[in-house]
Each structure stands twice: as C-alpha cells, then as structure tokens.
C-alpha positions as a Python dict, from the first residue, in 0.01 Angstrom:
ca = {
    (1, 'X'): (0, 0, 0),
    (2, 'X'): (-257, 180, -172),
    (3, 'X'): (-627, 56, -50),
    (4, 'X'): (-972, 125, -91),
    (5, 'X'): (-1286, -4, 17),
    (6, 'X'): (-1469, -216, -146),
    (7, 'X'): (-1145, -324, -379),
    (8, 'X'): (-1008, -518, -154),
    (9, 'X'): (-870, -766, -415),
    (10, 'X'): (-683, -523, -642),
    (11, 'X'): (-338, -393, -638),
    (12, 'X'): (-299, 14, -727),
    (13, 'X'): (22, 5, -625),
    (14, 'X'): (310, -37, -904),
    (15, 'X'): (663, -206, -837),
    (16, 'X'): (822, -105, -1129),
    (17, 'X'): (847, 247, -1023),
    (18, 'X'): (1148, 335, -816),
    (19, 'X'): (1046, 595, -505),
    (20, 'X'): (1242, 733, -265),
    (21, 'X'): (1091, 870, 79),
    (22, 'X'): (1243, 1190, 143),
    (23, 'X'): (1269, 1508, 384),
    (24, 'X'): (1122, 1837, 341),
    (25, 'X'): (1064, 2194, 509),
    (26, 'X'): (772, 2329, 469),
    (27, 'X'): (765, 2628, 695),
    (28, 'X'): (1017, 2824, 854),
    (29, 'X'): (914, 3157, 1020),
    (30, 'X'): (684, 3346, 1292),
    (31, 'X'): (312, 3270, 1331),
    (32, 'X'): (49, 3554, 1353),
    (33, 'X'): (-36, 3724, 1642),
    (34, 'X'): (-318, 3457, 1717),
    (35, 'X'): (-2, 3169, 1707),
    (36, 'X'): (-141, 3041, 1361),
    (37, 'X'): (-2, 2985, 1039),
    (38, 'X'): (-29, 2811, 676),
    (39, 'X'): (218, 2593, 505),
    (40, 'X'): (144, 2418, 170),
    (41, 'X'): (161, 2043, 70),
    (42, 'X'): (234, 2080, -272),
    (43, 'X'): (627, 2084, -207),
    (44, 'X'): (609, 1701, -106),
    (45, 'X'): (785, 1515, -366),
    (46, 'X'): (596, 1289, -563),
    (47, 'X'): (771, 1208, -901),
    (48, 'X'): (775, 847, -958),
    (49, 'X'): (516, 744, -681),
    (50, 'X'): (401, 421, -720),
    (51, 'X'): (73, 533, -526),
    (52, 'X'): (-92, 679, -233),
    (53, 'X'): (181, 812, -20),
    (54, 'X'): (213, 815, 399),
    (55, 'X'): (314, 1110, 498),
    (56, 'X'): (464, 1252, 848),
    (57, 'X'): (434, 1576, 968),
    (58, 'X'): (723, 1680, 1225),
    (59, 'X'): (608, 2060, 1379),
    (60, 'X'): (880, 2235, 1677),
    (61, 'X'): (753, 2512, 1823),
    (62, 'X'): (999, 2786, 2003),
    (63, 'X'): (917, 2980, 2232),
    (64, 'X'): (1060, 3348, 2287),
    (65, 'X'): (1197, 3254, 2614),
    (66, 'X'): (1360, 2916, 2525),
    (67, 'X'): (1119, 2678, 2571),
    (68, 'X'): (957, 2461, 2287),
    (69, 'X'): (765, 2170, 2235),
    (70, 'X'): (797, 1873, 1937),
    (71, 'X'): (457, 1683, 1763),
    (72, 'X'): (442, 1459, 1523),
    (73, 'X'): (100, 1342, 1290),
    (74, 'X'): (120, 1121, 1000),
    (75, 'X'): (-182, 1124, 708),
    (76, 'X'): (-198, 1005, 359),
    (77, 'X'): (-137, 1221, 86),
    (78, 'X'): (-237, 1115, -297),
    (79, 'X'): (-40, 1262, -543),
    (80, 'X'): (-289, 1140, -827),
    (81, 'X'): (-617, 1237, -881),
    (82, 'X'): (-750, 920, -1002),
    (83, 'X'): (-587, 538, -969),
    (84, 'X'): (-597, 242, -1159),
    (85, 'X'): (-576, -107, -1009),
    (86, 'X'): (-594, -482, -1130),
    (87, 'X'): (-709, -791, -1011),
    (88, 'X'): (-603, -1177, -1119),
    (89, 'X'): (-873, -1427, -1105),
    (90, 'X'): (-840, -1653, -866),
    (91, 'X'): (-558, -1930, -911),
    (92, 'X'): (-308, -2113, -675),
    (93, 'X'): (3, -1839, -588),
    (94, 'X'): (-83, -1687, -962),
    (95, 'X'): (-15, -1943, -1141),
    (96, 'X'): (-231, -2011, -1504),
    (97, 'X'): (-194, -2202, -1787),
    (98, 'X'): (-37, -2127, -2123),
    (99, 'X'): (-177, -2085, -2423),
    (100, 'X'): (-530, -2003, -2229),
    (101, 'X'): (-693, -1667, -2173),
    (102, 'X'): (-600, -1498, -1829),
    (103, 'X'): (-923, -1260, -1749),
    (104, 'X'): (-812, -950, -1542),
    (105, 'X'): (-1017, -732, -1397),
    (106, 'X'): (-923, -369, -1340),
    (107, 'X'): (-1072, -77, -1151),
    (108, 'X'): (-1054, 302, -1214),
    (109, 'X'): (-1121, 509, -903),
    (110, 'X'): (-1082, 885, -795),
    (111, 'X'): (-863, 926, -478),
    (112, 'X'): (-1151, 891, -250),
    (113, 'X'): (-1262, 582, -420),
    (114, 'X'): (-1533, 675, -648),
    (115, 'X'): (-1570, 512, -974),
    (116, 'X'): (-1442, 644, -1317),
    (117, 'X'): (-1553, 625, -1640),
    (118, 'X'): (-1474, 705, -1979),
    (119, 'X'): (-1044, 644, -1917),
    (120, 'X'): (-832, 543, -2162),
    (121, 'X'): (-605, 255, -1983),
    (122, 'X'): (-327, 99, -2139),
    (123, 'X'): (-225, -267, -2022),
    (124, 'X'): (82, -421, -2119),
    (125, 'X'): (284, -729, -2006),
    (126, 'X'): (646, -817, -1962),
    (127, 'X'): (846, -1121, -1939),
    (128, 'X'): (1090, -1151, -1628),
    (129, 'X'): (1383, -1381, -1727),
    (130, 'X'): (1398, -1654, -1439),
    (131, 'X'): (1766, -1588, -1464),
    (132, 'X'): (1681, -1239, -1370),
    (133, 'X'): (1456, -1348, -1088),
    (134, 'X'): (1661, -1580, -911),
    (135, 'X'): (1973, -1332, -901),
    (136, 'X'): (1785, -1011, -802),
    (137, 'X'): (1601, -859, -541),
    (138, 'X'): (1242, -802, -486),
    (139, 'X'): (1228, -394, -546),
    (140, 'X'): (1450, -414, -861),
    (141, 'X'): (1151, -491, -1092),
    (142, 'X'): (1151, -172, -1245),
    (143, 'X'): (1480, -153, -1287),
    (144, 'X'): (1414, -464, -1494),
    (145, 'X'): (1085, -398, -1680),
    (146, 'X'): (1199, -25, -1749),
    (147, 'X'): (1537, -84, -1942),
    (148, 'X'): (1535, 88, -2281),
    (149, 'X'): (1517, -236, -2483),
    (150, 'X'): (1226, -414, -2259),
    (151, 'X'): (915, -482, -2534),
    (152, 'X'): (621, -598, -2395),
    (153, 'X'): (450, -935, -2481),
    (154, 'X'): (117, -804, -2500),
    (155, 'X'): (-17, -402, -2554),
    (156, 'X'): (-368, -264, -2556),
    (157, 'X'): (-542, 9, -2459),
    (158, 'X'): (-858, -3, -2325),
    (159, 'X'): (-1184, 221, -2179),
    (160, 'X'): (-1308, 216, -1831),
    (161, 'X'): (-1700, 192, -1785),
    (162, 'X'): (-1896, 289, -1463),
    (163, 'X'): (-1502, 264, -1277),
    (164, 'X'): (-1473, -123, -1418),
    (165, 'X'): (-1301, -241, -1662),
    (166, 'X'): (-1192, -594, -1817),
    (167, 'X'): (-945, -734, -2066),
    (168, 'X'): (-808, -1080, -2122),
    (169, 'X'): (-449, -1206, -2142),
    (170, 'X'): (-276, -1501, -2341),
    (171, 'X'): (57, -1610, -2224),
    (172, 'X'): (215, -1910, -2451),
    (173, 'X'): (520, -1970, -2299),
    (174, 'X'): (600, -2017, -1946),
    (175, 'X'): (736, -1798, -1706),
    (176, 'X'): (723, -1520, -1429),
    (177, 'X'): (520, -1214, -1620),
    (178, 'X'): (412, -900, -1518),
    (179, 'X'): (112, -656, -1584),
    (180, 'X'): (128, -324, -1538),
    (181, 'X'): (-211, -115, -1617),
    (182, 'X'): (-151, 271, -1660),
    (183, 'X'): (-409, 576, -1676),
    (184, 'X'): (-307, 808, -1933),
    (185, 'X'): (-526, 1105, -1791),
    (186, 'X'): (-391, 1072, -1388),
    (187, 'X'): (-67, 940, -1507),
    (188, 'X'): (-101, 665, -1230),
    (189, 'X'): (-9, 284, -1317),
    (190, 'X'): (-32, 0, -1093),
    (191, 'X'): (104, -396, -1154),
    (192, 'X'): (142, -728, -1058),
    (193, 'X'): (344, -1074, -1104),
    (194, 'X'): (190, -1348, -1255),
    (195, 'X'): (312, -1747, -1373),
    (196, 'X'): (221, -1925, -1633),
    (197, 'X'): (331, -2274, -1687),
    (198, 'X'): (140, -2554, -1918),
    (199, 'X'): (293, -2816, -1652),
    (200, 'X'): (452, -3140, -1764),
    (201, 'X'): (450, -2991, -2117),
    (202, 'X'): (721, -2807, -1980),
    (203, 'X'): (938, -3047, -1920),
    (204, 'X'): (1064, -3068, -2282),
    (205, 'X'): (1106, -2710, -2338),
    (206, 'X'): (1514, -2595, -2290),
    (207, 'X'): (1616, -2457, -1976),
    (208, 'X'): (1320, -2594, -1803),
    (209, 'X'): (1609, -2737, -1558),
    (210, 'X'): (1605, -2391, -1409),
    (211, 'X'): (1267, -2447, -1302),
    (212, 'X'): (1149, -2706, -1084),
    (213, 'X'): (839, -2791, -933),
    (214, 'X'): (850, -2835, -537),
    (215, 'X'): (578, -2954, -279),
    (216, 'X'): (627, -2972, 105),
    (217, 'X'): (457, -3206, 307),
    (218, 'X'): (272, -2934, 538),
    (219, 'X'): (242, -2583, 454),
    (220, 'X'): (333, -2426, 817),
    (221, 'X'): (631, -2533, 1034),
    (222, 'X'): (743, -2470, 1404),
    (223, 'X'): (1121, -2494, 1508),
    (224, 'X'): (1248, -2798, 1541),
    (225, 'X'): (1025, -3000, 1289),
    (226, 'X'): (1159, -3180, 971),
    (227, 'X'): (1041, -3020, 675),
    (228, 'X'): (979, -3284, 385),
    (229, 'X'): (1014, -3136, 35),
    (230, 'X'): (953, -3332, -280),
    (231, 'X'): (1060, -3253, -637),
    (232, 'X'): (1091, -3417, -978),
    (233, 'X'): (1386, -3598, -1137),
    (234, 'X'): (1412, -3428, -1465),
    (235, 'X'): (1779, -3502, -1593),
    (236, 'X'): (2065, -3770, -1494),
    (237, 'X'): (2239, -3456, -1276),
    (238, 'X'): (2073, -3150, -1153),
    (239, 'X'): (2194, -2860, -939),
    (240, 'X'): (1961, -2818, -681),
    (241, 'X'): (1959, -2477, -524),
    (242, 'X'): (1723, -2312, -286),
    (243, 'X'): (1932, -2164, -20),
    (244, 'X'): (1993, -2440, 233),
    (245, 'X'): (2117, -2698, 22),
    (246, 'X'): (2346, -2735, -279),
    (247, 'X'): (2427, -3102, -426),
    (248, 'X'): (2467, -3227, -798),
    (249, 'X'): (2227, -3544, -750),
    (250, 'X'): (2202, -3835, -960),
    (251, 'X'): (1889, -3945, -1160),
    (252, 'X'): (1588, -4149, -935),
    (253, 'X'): (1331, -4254, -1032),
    (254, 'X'): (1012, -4106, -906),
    (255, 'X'): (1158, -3822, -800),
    (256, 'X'): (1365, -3703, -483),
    (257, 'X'): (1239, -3654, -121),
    (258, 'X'): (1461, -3404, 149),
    (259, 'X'): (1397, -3367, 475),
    (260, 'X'): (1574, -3033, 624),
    (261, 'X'): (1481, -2931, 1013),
    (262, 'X'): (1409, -2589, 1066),
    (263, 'X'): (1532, -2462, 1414),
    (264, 'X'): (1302, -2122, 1384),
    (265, 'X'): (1609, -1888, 1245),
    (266, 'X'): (1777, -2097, 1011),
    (267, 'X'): (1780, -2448, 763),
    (268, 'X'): (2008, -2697, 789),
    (269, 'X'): (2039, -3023, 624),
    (270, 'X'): (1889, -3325, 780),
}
C-alpha cells in the first residue's frame, strides 16, 4: 500500500486499476576495471500502477574462474511524481446515510510527501451492483468500474490548496459505491468503497431482499464457541446465504436468531 506520514488515514492506492508484478533485466555485461557498473530504473514497468511500487533487486555476480555469489535488496520505486489520496469521515465500516452529504477529504502530495497545490483533481463515483458484489472477487473492481458503459453517479473536478483538498458527496439510493479521485497532471488516481443505506427506509425499496442487515453477538470468536447472529424477517420466505448456511425460512416475527460454532478453520451449523 501506498503510505505517507502524517496521512495515515487516506488511501493513495486505487483498486480499479489492474497491475501485474513482473520480471525484468536490467543489466547484462562486464563491470569496469574497478568491478562497478550502472544500470537504469526506468525499464521497470509501470503502466497501470495503482501506486507506489515494491521493488526487488536480484544481482549474480560471476566470477572468471567459476565462482559467483547471489544478493538480493528490495526498495520502493514511485512511478508518479505526485499522488492523490482520500479520506471518509469517520462512520461505522463506511457506512452513511442517503440523501445526506458525505464530506471527503483528499490530499495531494509529491512522492516524498510534500504538499501540492494548485492541481486540478477530478472525483467521480460509481455504483457497484450488489449482484455484482456478491458474485465477484475482491481485485475485479476495475474490471467492473472500467467497462465502456460504466457512468458515474457523481463528476467534479476540483483544485488542491496548500496539498488539501475537500469536496462533498450525496448518495440517494442505497448501495456499495465507490470514489475514485484522479490527478490530471501526475496521472495518479486513488479510491475507495463506501455504503450508503437510509436504514429501515430501505426496507420498501425492491430488491432490498438481497440485502440484509446482520449483527453478531460478540465481535471476536475463538474455536469452538457458538457464534450468535441475528437478522430481520423481511418477507414470508427468504434465501439466506452467507456461506455456511443455506435454508428458505419461513416468516417470524421479530426476526431470526442462528447460532453456528466455529471450530477455528471452518462453520458449521449448530
């Protein structure tokens, strides 16, 4: 992940942009009388990096009568010359309510962390289907949020001022979201995932059955305990899915109560 001091709270880094690590020589050939030579950095390959980069450096020296010897160092290498990060307020696991403003914060930095000013940012937001969420992986958010006909909910560009900047968000409908801010002069963009849900509200709204709101009766667990998980009883049936259990259950109500025993590598039903 891409860090700096100071900015401890913001993400630089941007999930929506696929990167691949991959392997290249730098140097090939005979060093100078005085055993020293120069190889370049700029063949690393950086297109599409979603930040700063870790790099390792693998070095085999041969020796003209056999012998050789094998060292390895690893540093980071910034393939931007400025980055852009953002910061959510402060909520439970990102979650805000529709319909009100969402204040994010953002940063603009150099790559050895000093402020920026006077940068042109552009922030925009996306949906993510919970469809889409549910079925997919982690990592494939870009391939998501960069398909051709992807519009974003929200688009504006704003100026950075003293490395700071700050713009606020309005989300009316609920859902998974996610902000990507991007620095038109470094080319750098960073993002992050976000929920919005206006609660019980929700309830009414179609397809809401895809969504359900669960609570546990501790937040940490050690093998062998019962976990207790609580959820709402929306409709007279509902498929409830999270992995470890799978039953059409009939309308109660108050809602349901499971208990499930975790055994430290897997859930089964209690």
């Amino acid at each position: 992940n891409t860090t700096f001091p100071g900015y401890k709270e913001y993400s630089f880094d941007d999930r929506s942009r696929y990167f691949n690590s991959t392997t290249t020589t730098f140097f090939e050939g005979t060093t100078d009388a005085e055993g020293n030579f120069t190889l370049s950095a700029d063949e690393i390959s950086t297109e599409n990096a979603p930040g700063m980069l870790n790099a390792l450096l693998t070095l085999r020296v041969f020796e003209p009568g056999g012998d050789f010897s094998i060292t390895t160092a690893g540093f980071k290498y910034s393939p931007y010359k400025e980055y852009v990060g953002v910061k959510l307020p402060d909520s439970e696991d990102n979650w805000y309510s529709a319909g009100k403003p969402i204040p994010i914060a953002g940063a603009v930095l150099t790559a050895d962390g000093k402020p920026v000013s006077d940068r042109e940012i552009e922030v925009e937001v996306y949906t993510l289907e919970w469809r889409w969420w549910w079925d997919s992986e982690r990592d494939n958010i870009g391939s998501y949020v960069n398909r051709s006909y992807r519009k974003p909910v929200f688009n504006k560009i704003v100026k950075s001022q003293n490395g700071k900047f700050n713009i606020d968000v309005t989300c009316n409908q609920w859902g998974r979201y996610y902000v990507i801010a991007r620095d038109k002069f470094s080319g750098h963009s960073s993002g992050t995932t976000f929920y919005v849900s206006s609660w019980r509200n929700d309830m009414n709204i179609p397809g809401m059955a895809t969504l359900l709101t669960l609570t546990s009766d501790k937040k940490a667990y050690r093998a062998g305990e019962k976990i207790k998980i609580t959820f709402p009883s929306v409709f007279q049936f509902h498929l409830f899915r999270v992995g470890i259990l799978s039953d059409r259950l009939p309308i109660c109500p108050g809602g349901y109560t499971i208990a499930v025993v975790y055994d430290g590598y897997s859930i089964s039903h209690a």
